[in-house]
Amino acid sequence: MNDNLFHLKIVAKDGILFDGEIKSLTSYNDNGKFDILALHANFISIIYKSIIIVDSKGGKREMDIEKALLKNKENNLEIYLGIDNISA
């Protein structure tokens, strides 16, 4: 795997929406807008508003969201959509 890439999986109640290597991810939490790049520190957060993905080829896509759980551990990023009943 390229050192500038990391793995992202986005899971919704009805299935997997994205599963692949990306260059970066941008989203929002209670502290504001943030970015995740390869080798980012491990953390968990509730995220809001949107997810902006830059894929392995440099393509950019944006997904509007209400609320989701983001988990980043050892270059594996997982996002779980549809967590509306979880309070932040």
N, CA, C and O atoms as a Tinker XYZ file with bonds, in Angstrom:
   352  protein
     1  N      0.831000   -1.184000    0.000000    73     2
     2  CA     0.000000    0.000000    0.000000    64     1     3
     3  C      0.876000    1.248000    0.000000    63     2     4     5
     4  O      1.909000    1.283000    0.669000    81     3
     5  N      0.479000    2.241000   -0.726000    73     3     6
     6  CA     1.150000    3.524000   -0.789000    64     5     7
     7  C      1.102000    4.190000    0.586000    63     6     8     9
     8  O      0.057000    4.179000    1.238000    81     7
     9  N      2.229000    4.776000    1.040000    73     7    10
    10  CA     2.288000    5.421000    2.354000    64     9    11
    11  C      1.374000    6.640000    2.467000    63    10    12    13
    12  O      1.081000    7.085000    3.577000    81    11
    13  N      0.922000    7.185000    1.342000    73    11    14
    14  CA     0.040000    8.342000    1.357000    64    13    15
    15  C     -1.437000    7.950000    1.343000    63    14    16    17
    16  O     -2.305000    8.822000    1.352000    81    15
    17  N     -1.727000    6.665000    1.320000    73    15    18
    18  CA    -3.106000    6.176000    1.264000    64    17    19
    19  C     -3.473000    5.439000    2.546000    63    18    20    21
    20  O     -2.607000    4.936000    3.262000    81    19
    21  N     -4.762000    5.385000    2.819000    73    19    22
    22  CA    -5.260000    4.582000    3.927000    64    21    23
    23  C     -6.636000    4.056000    3.553000    63    22    24    25
    24  O     -7.235000    4.503000    2.575000    81    23
    25  N     -7.130000    3.111000    4.330000    73    23    26
    26  CA    -8.369000    2.425000    3.989000    64    25    27
    27  C     -9.571000    3.089000    4.649000    63    26    28    29
    28  O     -9.525000    3.449000    5.825000    81    27
    29  N    -10.651000    3.248000    3.879000    73    27    30
    30  CA   -11.911000    3.796000    4.377000    64    29    31
    31  C    -13.045000    2.841000    4.055000    63    30    32    33
    32  O    -13.153000    2.329000    2.941000    81    31
    33  N    -13.891000    2.610000    5.055000    73    31    34
    34  CA   -15.114000    1.844000    4.865000    64    33    35
    35  C    -16.255000    2.673000    5.448000    63    34    36    37
    36  O    -16.209000    3.066000    6.614000    81    35
    37  N    -17.282000    2.941000    4.632000    73    35    38
    38  CA   -18.472000    3.650000    5.088000    64    37    39
    39  C    -19.626000    2.657000    5.075000    63    38    40    41
    40  O    -19.954000    2.072000    4.043000    81    39
    41  N    -20.238000    2.479000    6.252000    73    39    42
    42  CA   -21.295000    1.485000    6.422000    64    41    43
    43  C    -22.602000    2.182000    6.785000    63    42    44    45
    44  O    -22.637000    3.006000    7.699000    81    43
    45  N    -23.667000    1.854000    6.074000    73    43    46
    46  CA   -25.016000    2.334000    6.373000    64    45    47
    47  C    -25.858000    1.130000    6.787000    63    46    48    49
    48  O    -25.419000   -0.014000    6.669000    81    47
    49  N    -27.049000    1.391000    7.265000    73    47    50
    50  CA   -27.934000    0.306000    7.701000    64    49    51
    51  C    -28.230000   -0.688000    6.578000    63    50    52    53
    52  O    -28.430000   -1.876000    6.831000    81    51
    53  N    -28.256000   -0.198000    5.338000    73    51    54
    54  CA   -28.590000   -1.068000    4.209000    64    53    55
    55  C    -27.375000   -1.593000    3.440000    63    54    56    57
    56  O    -27.529000   -2.181000    2.370000    81    55
    57  N    -26.159000   -1.383000    3.981000    73    55    58
    58  CA   -24.990000   -1.952000    3.316000    64    57    59
    59  C    -23.785000   -1.037000    3.314000    63    58    60    61
    60  O    -23.790000    0.025000    3.936000    81    59
    61  N    -22.757000   -1.462000    2.611000    73    59    62
    62  CA   -21.501000   -0.721000    2.517000    64    61    63
    63  C    -21.601000    0.278000    1.364000    63    62    64    65
    64  O    -21.890000   -0.098000    0.228000    81    63
    65  N    -21.358000    1.565000    1.674000    73    63    66
    66  CA   -21.430000    2.620000    0.659000    64    65    67
    67  C    -20.086000    2.893000    0.005000    63    66    68    69
    68  O    -20.031000    3.338000   -1.142000    81    67
    69  N    -19.002000    2.630000    0.725000    73    67    70
    70  CA   -17.658000    2.853000    0.185000    64    69    71
    71  C    -16.715000    1.904000    0.899000    63    70    72    73
    72  O    -16.834000    1.697000    2.107000    81    71
    73  N    -15.774000    1.322000    0.155000    73    71    74
    74  CA   -14.773000    0.437000    0.726000    64    73    75
    75  C    -13.557000    0.499000   -0.184000    63    74    76    77
    76  O    -13.524000   -0.148000   -1.231000    81    75
    77  N    -12.551000    1.285000    0.218000    73    75    78
    78  CA   -11.382000    1.407000   -0.637000    64    77    79
    79  C    -10.312000    2.308000   -0.047000    63    78    80    81
    80  O    -10.438000    2.795000    1.076000    81    79
    81  N     -9.260000    2.520000   -0.818000    73    79    82
    82  CA    -8.124000    3.332000   -0.408000    64    81    83
    83  C     -8.383000    4.790000   -0.763000    63    82    84    85
    84  O     -8.897000    5.095000   -1.839000    81    83
    85  N     -8.020000    5.698000    0.161000    73    83    86
    86  CA    -8.203000    7.131000   -0.081000    64    85    87
    87  C     -6.951000    7.903000    0.328000    63    86    88    89
    88  O     -6.080000    7.388000    1.029000    81    87
    89  N     -6.888000    9.175000   -0.137000    73    87    90
    90  CA    -5.786000   10.074000    0.234000    64    89    91
    91  C     -6.135000   10.909000    1.452000    63    90    92    93
    92  O     -5.276000   11.170000    2.294000    81    91
    93  N     -7.404000   11.334000    1.553000    73    91    94
    94  CA    -7.799000   12.164000    2.685000    64    93    95
    95  C     -9.306000   12.128000    2.888000    63    94    96    97
    96  O    -10.072000   11.764000    1.996000    81    95
    97  N     -9.699000   12.517000    4.094000    73    95    98
    98  CA   -11.104000   12.648000    4.431000    64    97    99
    99  C    -11.259000   13.920000    5.253000    63    98   100   101
   100  O    -10.446000   14.201000    6.133000    81    99
   101  N    -12.300000   14.682000    4.963000    73    99   102
   102  CA   -12.624000   15.892000    5.706000    64   101   103
   103  C    -14.038000   15.752000    6.240000    63   102   104   105
   104  O    -14.929000   15.283000    5.532000    81   103
   105  N    -14.248000   16.157000    7.489000    73   103   106
   106  CA   -15.582000   16.148000    8.071000    64   105   107
   107  C    -15.644000   17.172000    9.198000    63   106   108   109
   108  O    -14.740000   17.994000    9.349000    81   107
   109  N    -16.725000   17.119000    9.994000    73   107   110
   110  CA   -16.958000   18.073000   11.076000    64   109   111
   111  C    -17.334000   17.321000   12.345000    63   110   112   113
   112  O    -18.068000   16.333000   12.298000    81   111
   113  N    -16.822000   17.802000   13.492000    73   111   114
   114  CA   -17.267000   17.304000   14.789000    64   113   115
   115  C    -17.518000   18.516000   15.692000    63   114   116   117
   116  O    -17.549000   19.645000   15.203000    81   115
   117  N    -17.694000   18.305000   16.982000    73   115   118
   118  CA   -17.992000   19.414000   17.892000    64   117   119
   119  C    -16.889000   20.458000   17.950000    63   118   120   121
   120  O    -17.144000   21.592000   18.355000    81   119
   121  N    -15.667000   20.106000   17.555000    73   119   122
   122  CA   -14.553000   21.056000   17.549000    64   121   123
   123  C    -14.395000   21.773000   16.220000    63   122   124   125
   124  O    -13.530000   22.640000   16.093000    81   123
   125  N    -15.209000   21.435000   15.225000    73   123   126
   126  CA   -15.133000   22.085000   13.922000    64   125   127
   127  C    -14.689000   21.143000   12.818000    63   126   128   129
   128  O    -14.765000   19.922000   12.950000    81   127
   129  N    -14.228000   21.732000   11.735000    73   127   130
   130  CA   -13.787000   20.989000   10.552000    64   129   131
   131  C    -12.426000   20.348000   10.824000    63   130   132   133
   132  O    -11.559000   20.956000   11.452000    81   131
   133  N    -12.245000   19.102000   10.341000    73   131   134
   134  CA   -10.962000   18.424000   10.507000    64   133   135
   135  C    -10.674000   17.558000    9.293000    63   134   136   137
   136  O    -11.573000   17.207000    8.529000    81   135
   137  N     -9.397000   17.221000    9.133000    73   135   138
   138  CA    -8.929000   16.358000    8.050000    64   137   139
   139  C     -8.242000   15.137000    8.637000    63   138   140   141
   140  O     -7.639000   15.194000    9.708000    81   139
   141  N     -8.347000   14.041000    7.917000    73   139   142
   142  CA    -7.607000   12.825000    8.251000    64   141   143
   143  C     -6.775000   12.454000    7.030000    63   142   144   145
   144  O     -7.281000   12.385000    5.910000    81   143
   145  N     -5.493000   12.217000    7.271000    73   143   146
   146  CA    -4.556000   11.763000    6.242000    64   145   147
   147  C     -3.964000   10.434000    6.703000    63   146   148   149
   148  O     -4.218000    9.996000    7.825000    81   147
   149  N     -3.190000    9.803000    5.854000    73   147   150
   150  CA    -2.523000    8.555000    6.222000    64   149   151
   151  C     -1.681000    8.771000    7.478000    63   150   152   153
   152  O     -1.106000    9.842000    7.669000    81   151
   153  N     -1.614000    7.762000    8.320000    73   151   154
   154  CA    -0.839000    7.748000    9.558000    64   153   155
   155  C     -1.373000    8.715000   10.613000    63   154   156   157
   156  O     -0.641000    9.106000   11.522000    81   155
   157  N     -2.644000    9.102000   10.498000    73   155   158
   158  CA    -3.275000    9.966000   11.489000    64   157   159
   159  C     -3.364000    9.236000   12.828000    63   158   160   161
   160  O     -3.413000    8.007000   12.866000    81   159
   161  N     -3.385000    9.986000   13.916000    73   159   162
   162  CA    -3.534000    9.396000   15.253000    64   161   163
   163  C     -4.863000    8.651000   15.355000    63   162   164   165
   164  O     -5.841000    9.029000   14.712000    81   163
   165  N     -4.895000    7.617000   16.144000    73   163   166
   166  CA    -6.112000    6.854000   16.383000    64   165   167
   167  C     -7.104000    7.701000   17.168000    63   166   168   169
   168  O     -6.724000    8.376000   18.125000    81   167
   169  N     -8.381000    7.671000   16.766000    73   167   170
   170  CA    -9.403000    8.350000   17.537000    64   169   171
   171  C    -10.796000    7.950000   17.096000    63   170   172   173
   172  O    -10.986000    7.351000   16.037000    81   171
   173  N    -11.770000    8.295000   17.933000    73   171   174
   174  CA   -13.182000    8.045000   17.661000    64   173   175
   175  C    -13.918000    9.362000   17.838000    63   174   176   177
   176  O    -13.613000   10.120000   18.759000    81   175
   177  N    -14.895000    9.652000   16.957000    73   175   178
   178  CA   -15.646000   10.896000   17.057000    64   177   179
   179  C    -17.026000   10.737000   16.439000    63   178   180   181
   180  O    -17.222000    9.942000   15.521000    81   179
   181  N    -17.976000   11.502000   16.952000    73   179   182
   182  CA   -19.257000   11.681000   16.270000    64   181   183
   183  C    -19.045000   12.781000   15.255000    63   182   184   185
   184  O    -18.509000   13.836000   15.592000    81   183
   185  N    -19.457000   12.555000   14.008000    73   183   186
   186  CA   -19.282000   13.563000   12.960000    64   185   187
   187  C    -20.638000   14.009000   12.422000    63   186   188   189
   188  O    -21.640000   13.306000   12.550000    81   187
   189  N    -20.643000   15.201000   11.814000    73   187   190
   190  CA   -21.865000   15.848000   11.324000    64   189   191
   191  C    -21.641000   16.458000    9.949000    63   190   192   193
   192  O    -20.521000   16.473000    9.438000    81   191
   193  N    -22.707000   16.955000    9.364000    73   191   194
   194  CA   -22.744000   17.781000    8.147000    64   193   195
   195  C    -22.382000   17.031000    6.878000    63   194   196   197
   196  O    -23.249000   16.755000    6.048000    81   195
   197  N    -21.091000   16.696000    6.721000    73   195   198
   198  CA   -20.681000   16.061000    5.465000    64   197   199
   199  C    -19.388000   15.291000    5.632000    63   198   200   201
   200  O    -18.648000   15.453000    6.603000    81   199
   201  N    -19.149000   14.447000    4.642000    73   199   202
   202  CA   -17.899000   13.707000    4.513000    64   201   203
   203  C    -17.360000   14.049000    3.124000    63   202   204   205
   204  O    -18.056000   13.875000    2.123000    81   203
   205  N    -16.132000   14.530000    3.069000    73   203   206
   206  CA   -15.484000   14.824000    1.791000    64   205   207
   207  C    -14.304000   13.868000    1.648000    63   206   208   209
   208  O    -13.395000   13.849000    2.479000    81   207
   209  N    -14.336000   13.082000    0.584000    73   207   210
   210  CA   -13.321000   12.052000    0.341000    64   209   211
   211  C    -12.491000   12.438000   -0.875000    63   210   212   213
   212  O    -13.040000   12.813000   -1.911000    81   211
   213  N    -11.167000   12.348000   -0.753000    73   211   214
   214  CA   -10.274000   12.418000   -1.909000    64   213   215
   215  C     -9.754000   11.000000   -2.108000    63   214   216   217
   216  O     -9.002000   10.479000   -1.284000    81   215
   217  N    -10.164000   10.385000   -3.214000    73   215   218
   218  CA    -9.817000    8.977000   -3.438000    64   217   219
   219  C     -8.375000    8.806000   -3.903000    63   218   220   221
   220  O     -7.642000    9.783000   -4.061000    81   219
   221  N     -7.983000    7.572000   -4.116000    73   219   222
   222  CA    -6.592000    7.250000   -4.452000    64   221   223
   223  C     -6.123000    7.867000   -5.762000    63   222   224   225
   224  O     -4.920000    8.002000   -5.983000    81   223
   225  N     -7.052000    8.243000   -6.629000    73   223   226
   226  CA    -6.698000    8.857000   -7.915000    64   225   227
   227  C     -6.849000   10.373000   -7.897000    63   226   228   229
   228  O     -6.667000   11.029000   -8.923000    81   227
   229  N     -7.182000   10.932000   -6.729000    73   227   230
   230  CA    -7.332000   12.384000   -6.608000    64   229   231
   231  C     -8.744000   12.882000   -6.850000    63   230   232   233
   232  O     -9.001000   14.083000   -6.762000    81   231
   233  N     -9.667000   11.974000   -7.155000    73   231   234
   234  CA   -11.060000   12.361000   -7.350000    64   233   235
   235  C    -11.701000   12.750000   -6.028000    63   234   236   237
   236  O    -11.413000   12.155000   -4.989000    81   235
   237  N    -12.563000   13.744000   -6.072000    73   235   238
   238  CA   -13.193000   14.249000   -4.857000    64   237   239
   239  C    -14.685000   13.967000   -4.899000    63   238   240   241
   240  O    -15.337000   14.197000   -5.918000    81   239
   241  N    -15.231000   13.465000   -3.783000    73   239   242
   242  CA   -16.672000   13.264000   -3.677000    64   241   243
   243  C    -17.130000   13.697000   -2.293000    63   242   244   245
   244  O    -16.411000   13.544000   -1.305000    81   243
   245  N    -18.339000   14.240000   -2.244000    73   243   246
   246  CA   -18.886000   14.737000   -0.989000    64   245   247
   247  C    -20.208000   14.049000   -0.696000    63   246   248   249
   248  O    -21.022000   13.832000   -1.594000    81   247
   249  N    -20.413000   13.707000    0.578000    73   247   250
   250  CA   -21.625000   13.036000    1.016000    64   249   251
   251  C    -22.196000   13.832000    2.194000    63   250   252   253
   252  O    -21.524000   14.002000    3.212000    81   251
   253  N    -23.427000   14.318000    2.056000    73   251   254
   254  CA   -24.102000   14.988000    3.164000    64   253   255
   255  C    -24.583000   13.938000    4.151000    63   254   256   257
   256  O    -25.106000   12.893000    3.765000    81   255
   257  N    -24.395000   14.236000    5.443000    73   255   258
   258  CA   -24.815000   13.301000    6.498000    64   257   259
   259  C    -25.499000   14.074000    7.614000    63   258   260   261
   260  O    -25.289000   15.278000    7.761000    81   259
   261  N    -26.314000   13.387000    8.396000    73   259   262
   262  CA   -26.903000   13.964000    9.609000    64   261   263
   263  C    -25.910000   13.797000   10.758000    63   262   264   265
   264  O    -25.434000   14.777000   11.331000    81   263
   265  N    -25.608000   12.547000   11.080000    73   263   266
   266  CA   -24.699000   12.215000   12.171000    64   265   267
   267  C    -24.144000   10.822000   11.906000    63   266   268   269
   268  O    -24.848000    9.944000   11.408000    81   267
   269  N    -22.873000   10.632000   12.247000    73   267   270
   270  CA   -22.232000    9.324000   12.045000    64   269   271
   271  C    -21.148000    9.121000   13.092000    63   270   272   273
   272  O    -20.690000   10.071000   13.728000    81   271
   273  N    -20.752000    7.880000   13.257000    73   271   274
   274  CA   -19.643000    7.531000   14.141000    64   273   275
   275  C    -18.419000    7.263000   13.280000    63   274   276   277
   276  O    -18.474000    6.462000   12.347000    81   275
   277  N    -17.310000    7.934000   13.594000    73   275   278
   278  CA   -16.057000    7.760000   12.869000    64   277   279
   279  C    -15.055000    7.100000   13.813000    63   278   280   281
   280  O    -14.892000    7.519000   14.959000    81   279
   281  N    -14.396000    6.074000   13.316000    73   279   282
   282  CA   -13.366000    5.364000   14.100000    64   281   283
   283  C    -12.129000    5.222000   13.229000    63   282   284   285
   284  O    -12.187000    4.643000   12.145000    81   283
   285  N    -11.015000    5.751000   13.705000    73   283   286
   286  CA    -9.754000    5.649000   12.976000    64   285   287
   287  C     -8.755000    4.889000   13.842000    63   286   288   289
   288  O     -8.465000    5.296000   14.967000    81   287
   289  N     -8.234000    3.790000   13.318000    73   287   290
   290  CA    -7.250000    3.006000   14.049000    64   289   291
   291  C     -6.262000    2.398000   13.068000    63   290   292   293
   292  O     -6.636000    1.611000   12.199000    81   291
   293  N     -5.009000    2.769000   13.214000    73   291   294
   294  CA    -3.907000    2.181000   12.445000    64   293   295
   295  C     -4.172000    2.172000   10.943000    63   294   296   297
   296  O     -4.099000    1.129000   10.292000    81   295
   297  N     -4.483000    3.359000   10.401000    73   295   298
   298  CA    -4.701000    3.544000    8.961000    64   297   299
   299  C     -5.945000    2.839000    8.427000    63   298   300   301
   300  O     -6.063000    2.619000    7.222000    81   299
   301  N     -6.855000    2.491000    9.299000    73   299   302
   302  CA    -8.146000    1.925000    8.903000    64   301   303
   303  C     -9.242000    2.802000    9.479000    63   302   304   305
   304  O     -9.452000    2.845000   10.691000    81   303
   305  N     -9.929000    3.493000    8.603000    73   303   306
   306  CA   -10.973000    4.430000    8.991000    64   305   307
   307  C    -12.326000    3.801000    8.684000    63   306   308   309
   308  O    -12.564000    3.331000    7.571000    81   307
   309  N    -13.202000    3.796000    9.672000    73   307   310
   310  CA   -14.552000    3.273000    9.491000    64   309   311
   311  C    -15.541000    4.350000    9.884000    63   310   312   313
   312  O    -15.351000    5.042000   10.885000    81   311
   313  N    -16.601000    4.495000    9.096000    73   311   314
   314  CA   -17.667000    5.446000    9.385000    64   313   315
   315  C    -18.975000    4.682000    9.353000    63   314   316   317
   316  O    -19.278000    3.969000    8.396000    81   315
   317  N    -19.749000    4.846000   10.425000    73   315   318
   318  CA   -21.041000    4.180000   10.558000    64   317   319
   319  C    -22.142000    5.231000   10.514000    63   318   320   321
   320  O    -22.263000    6.053000   11.422000    81   319
   321  N    -22.943000    5.199000    9.453000    73   319   322
   322  CA   -24.062000    6.138000    9.279000    64   321   323
   323  C    -25.301000    5.609000    9.967000    63   322   324   325
   324  O    -25.390000    4.424000   10.289000    81   323
   325  N    -26.269000    6.507000   10.193000    73   323   326
   326  CA   -27.549000    6.077000   10.744000    64   325   327
   327  C    -27.518000    5.868000   12.238000    63   326   328   329
   328  O    -28.133000    4.928000   12.742000    81   327
   329  N    -26.817000    6.720000   12.957000    73   327   330
   330  CA   -26.733000    6.599000   14.407000    64   329   331
   331  C    -27.556000    7.693000   15.080000    63   330   332   333
   332  O    -27.166000    8.193000   16.135000    81   331
   333  N    -28.662000    8.062000   14.501000    73   331   334
   334  CA   -29.469000    9.194000   14.951000    64   333   335
   335  C    -29.884000    9.109000   16.404000    63   334   336   337
   336  O    -30.100000   10.147000   17.029000    81   335
   337  N    -30.007000    7.921000   16.969000    73   335   338
   338  CA   -30.459000    7.795000   18.341000    64   337   339
   339  C    -29.338000    7.863000   19.371000    63   338   340   341
   340  O    -29.592000    7.680000   20.562000    81   339
   341  N    -28.103000    8.121000   18.942000    73   339   342
   342  CA   -26.965000    8.260000   19.851000    64   341   343
   343  C    -26.768000    9.748000   20.122000    63   342   344   345
   344  O    -26.674000   10.545000   19.188000    81   343
   345  N    -26.706000   10.122000   21.402000    73   343   346
   346  CA   -26.477000   11.532000   21.738000    64   345   347
   347  C    -24.980000   11.784000   21.853000    63   346   348   349
   348  O    -24.217000   10.935000   22.315000    81   347
   349  N    -24.584000   12.970000   21.420000    73   347   350
   350  CA   -23.161000   13.332000   21.441000    64   349   351
   351  C    -22.761000   13.904000   22.775000    63   350   352
   352  O    -21.599000   14.262000   22.970000    81   351
